[in-house]
GROMACS .gro file of C-alpha atoms in nm:
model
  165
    1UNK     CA    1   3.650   4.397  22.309
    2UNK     CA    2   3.322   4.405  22.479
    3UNK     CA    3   3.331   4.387  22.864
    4UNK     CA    4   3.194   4.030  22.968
    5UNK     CA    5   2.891   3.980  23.233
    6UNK     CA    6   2.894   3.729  23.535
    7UNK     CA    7   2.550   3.636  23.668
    8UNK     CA    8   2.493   3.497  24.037
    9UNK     CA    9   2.170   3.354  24.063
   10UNK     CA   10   2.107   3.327  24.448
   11UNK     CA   11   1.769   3.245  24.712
   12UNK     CA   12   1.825   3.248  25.064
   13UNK     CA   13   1.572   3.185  25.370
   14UNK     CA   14   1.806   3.237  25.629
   15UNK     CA   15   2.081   3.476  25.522
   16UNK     CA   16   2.366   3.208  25.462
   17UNK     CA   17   2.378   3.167  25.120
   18UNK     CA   18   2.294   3.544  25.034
   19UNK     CA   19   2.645   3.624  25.204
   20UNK     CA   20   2.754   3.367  25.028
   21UNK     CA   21   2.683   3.513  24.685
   22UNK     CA   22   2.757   3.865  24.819
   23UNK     CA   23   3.127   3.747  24.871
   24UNK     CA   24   3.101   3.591  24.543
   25UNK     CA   25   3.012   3.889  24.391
   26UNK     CA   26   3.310   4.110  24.588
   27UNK     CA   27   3.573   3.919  24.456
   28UNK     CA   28   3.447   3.887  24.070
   29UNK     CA   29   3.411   4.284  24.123
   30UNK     CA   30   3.754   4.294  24.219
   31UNK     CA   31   3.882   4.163  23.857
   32UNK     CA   32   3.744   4.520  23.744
   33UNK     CA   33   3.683   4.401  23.413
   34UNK     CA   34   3.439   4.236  23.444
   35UNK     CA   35   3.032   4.333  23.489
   36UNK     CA   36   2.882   4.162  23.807
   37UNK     CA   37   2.524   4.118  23.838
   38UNK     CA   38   2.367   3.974  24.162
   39UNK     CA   39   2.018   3.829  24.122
   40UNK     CA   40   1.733   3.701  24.356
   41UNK     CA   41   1.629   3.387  24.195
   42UNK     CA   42   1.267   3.551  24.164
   43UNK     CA   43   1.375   3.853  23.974
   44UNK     CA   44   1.635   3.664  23.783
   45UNK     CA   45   1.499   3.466  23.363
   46UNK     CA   46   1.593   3.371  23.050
   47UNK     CA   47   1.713   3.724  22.922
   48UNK     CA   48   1.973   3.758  23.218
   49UNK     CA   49   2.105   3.398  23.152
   50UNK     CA   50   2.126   3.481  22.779
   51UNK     CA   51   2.305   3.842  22.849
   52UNK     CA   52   2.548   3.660  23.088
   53UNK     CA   53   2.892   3.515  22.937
   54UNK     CA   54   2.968   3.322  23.299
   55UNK     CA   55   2.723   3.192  23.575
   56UNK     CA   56   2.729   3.138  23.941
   57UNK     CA   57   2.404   2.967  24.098
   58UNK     CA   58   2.385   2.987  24.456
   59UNK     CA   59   2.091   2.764  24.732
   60UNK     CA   60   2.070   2.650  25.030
   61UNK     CA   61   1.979   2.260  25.046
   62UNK     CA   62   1.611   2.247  25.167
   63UNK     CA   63   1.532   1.831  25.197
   64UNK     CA   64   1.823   1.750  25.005
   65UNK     CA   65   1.757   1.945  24.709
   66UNK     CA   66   1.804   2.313  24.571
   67UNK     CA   67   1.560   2.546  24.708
   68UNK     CA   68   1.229   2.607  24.584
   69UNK     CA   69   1.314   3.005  24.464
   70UNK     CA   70   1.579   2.890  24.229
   71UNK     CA   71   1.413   2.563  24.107
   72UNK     CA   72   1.106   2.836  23.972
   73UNK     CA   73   1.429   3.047  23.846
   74UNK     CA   74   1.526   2.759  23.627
   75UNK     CA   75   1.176   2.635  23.547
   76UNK     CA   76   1.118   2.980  23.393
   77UNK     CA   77   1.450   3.000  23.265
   78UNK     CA   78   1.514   2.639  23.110
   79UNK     CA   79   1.344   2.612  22.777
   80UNK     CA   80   1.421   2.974  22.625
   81UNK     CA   81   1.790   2.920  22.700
   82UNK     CA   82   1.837   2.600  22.579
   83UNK     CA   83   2.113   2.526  22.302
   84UNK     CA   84   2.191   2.931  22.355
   85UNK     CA   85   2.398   2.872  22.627
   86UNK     CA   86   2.628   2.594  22.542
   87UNK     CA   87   2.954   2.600  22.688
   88UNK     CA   88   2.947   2.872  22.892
   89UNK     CA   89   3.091   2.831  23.243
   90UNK     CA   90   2.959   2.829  23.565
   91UNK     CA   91   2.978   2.719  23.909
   92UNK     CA   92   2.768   2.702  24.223
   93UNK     CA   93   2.756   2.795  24.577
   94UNK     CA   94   2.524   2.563  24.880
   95UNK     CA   95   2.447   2.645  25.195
   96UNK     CA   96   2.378   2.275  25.385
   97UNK     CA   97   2.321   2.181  25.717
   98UNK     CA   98   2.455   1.861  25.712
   99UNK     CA   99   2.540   1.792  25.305
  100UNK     CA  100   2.489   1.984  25.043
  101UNK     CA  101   2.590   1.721  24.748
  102UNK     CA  102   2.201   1.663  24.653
  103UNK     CA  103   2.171   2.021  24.543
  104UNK     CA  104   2.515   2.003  24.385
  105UNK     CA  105   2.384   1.707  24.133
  106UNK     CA  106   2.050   1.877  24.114
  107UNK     CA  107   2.234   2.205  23.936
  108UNK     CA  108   2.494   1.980  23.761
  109UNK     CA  109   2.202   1.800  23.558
  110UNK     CA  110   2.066   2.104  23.499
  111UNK     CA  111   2.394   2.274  23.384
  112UNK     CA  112   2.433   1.939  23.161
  113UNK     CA  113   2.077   1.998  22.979
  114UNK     CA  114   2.228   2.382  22.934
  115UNK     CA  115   2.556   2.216  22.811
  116UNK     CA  116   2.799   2.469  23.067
  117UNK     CA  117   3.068   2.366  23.127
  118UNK     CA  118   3.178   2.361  23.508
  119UNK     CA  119   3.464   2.567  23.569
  120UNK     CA  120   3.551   2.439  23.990
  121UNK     CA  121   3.400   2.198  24.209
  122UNK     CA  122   3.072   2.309  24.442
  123UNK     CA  123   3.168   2.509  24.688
  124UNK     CA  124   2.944   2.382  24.962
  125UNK     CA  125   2.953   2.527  25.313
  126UNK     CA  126   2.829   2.293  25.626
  127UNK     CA  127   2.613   2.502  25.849
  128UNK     CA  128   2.539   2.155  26.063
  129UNK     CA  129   2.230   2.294  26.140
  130UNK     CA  130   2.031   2.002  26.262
  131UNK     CA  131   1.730   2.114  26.471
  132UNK     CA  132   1.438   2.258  26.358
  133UNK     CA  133   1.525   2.583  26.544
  134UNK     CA  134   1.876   2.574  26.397
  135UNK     CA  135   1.784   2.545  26.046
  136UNK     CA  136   1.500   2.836  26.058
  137UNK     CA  137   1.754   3.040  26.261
  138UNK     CA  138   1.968   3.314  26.058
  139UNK     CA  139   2.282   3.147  25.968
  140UNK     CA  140   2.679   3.388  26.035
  141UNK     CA  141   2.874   3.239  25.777
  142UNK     CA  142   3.271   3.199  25.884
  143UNK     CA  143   3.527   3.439  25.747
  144UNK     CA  144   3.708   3.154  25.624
  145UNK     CA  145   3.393   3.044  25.400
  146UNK     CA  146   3.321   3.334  25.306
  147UNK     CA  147   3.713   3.356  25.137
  148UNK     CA  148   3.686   3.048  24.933
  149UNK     CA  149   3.335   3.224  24.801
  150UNK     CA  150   3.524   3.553  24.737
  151UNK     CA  151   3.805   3.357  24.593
  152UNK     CA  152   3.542   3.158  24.367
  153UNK     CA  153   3.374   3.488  24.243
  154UNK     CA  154   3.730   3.617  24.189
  155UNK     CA  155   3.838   3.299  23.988
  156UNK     CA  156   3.588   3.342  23.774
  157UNK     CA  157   3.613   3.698  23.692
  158UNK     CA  158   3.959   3.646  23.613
  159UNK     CA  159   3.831   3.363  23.384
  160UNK     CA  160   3.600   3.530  23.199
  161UNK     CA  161   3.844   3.868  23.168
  162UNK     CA  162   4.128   3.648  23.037
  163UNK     CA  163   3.926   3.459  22.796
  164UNK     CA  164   3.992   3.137  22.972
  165UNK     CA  165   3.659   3.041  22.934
   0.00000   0.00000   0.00000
């Protein structure tokens, strides 16, 4: 049996979502049998989707949407993976000041086009950043957060290791 591959697909401007997807990426490493690969959106295309047998996309919400980084990373991505992907699973990680649910539906209808198939709900973190200063600043997300990402990561490993999905 060949050992399976979880991507996470990640941008961050101010630091909150990269822990985010770093705690991801702890517990998924923790399964052990599973190969974890942590991506900046940039360096992250169509080859590491294809070699990838789960998915975990991870933004902040810029103006209600996903963030600029990771809409190029599917732009470049979209087309060359289509109908090669179907039914893999994935989830997603946002980092929101006040929301986050835009950029949730913004990766769902993407993830739809892809035909994955959503293994847990968003896992959206509330910075309530709500000033300018606050939103540029560099965001210390809480332990507790940063569990349910770990947990997430984890979930999925264990997923993908038992054949689940």
């Amino acid at each position: 049996m060949s050992v399976k591959t979880l991507l996470i697909v990640y941008h961050s401007l101010t630091d909150g979502t990269r822990q985010m997807a770093e705690a991801a990426r702890a517990g998924a490493a923790a399964e052990g049998e599973v190969a974890v690969r942590l991506l900046h959106a940039s360096q992250a295309g169509p080859d590491d989707v294809l070699a990838a047998d789960g998915l975990i996309f991870a933004t902040p919400e810029n103006l209600a949407a996903i963030s600029g980084q990771l809409k190029d990373f599917f732009d470049r991505s979209y087309y060359p993976v289509l109908d090669r992907v179907n039914g893999r699973p994935y989830a997603s990680l946002i980092c929101a000041g006040s929301d986050g649910h835009n950029a949730a539906r913004q990766i769902e209808r993407i993830a739809t086009g892809w035909r994955l198939k959503a293994v847990a709900e968003p896992l959206i973190v509330c910075t309530h950043a709500q000033t300018p200063e606050a939103i540029l600043a560099p965001k210390q997300i809480a332990p507790e957060e940063l569990e349910r990402c770990r947990a997430l990561g984890e979930a999925m490993a264990a997923g993908l290791a038992l054949g689940v999905f």
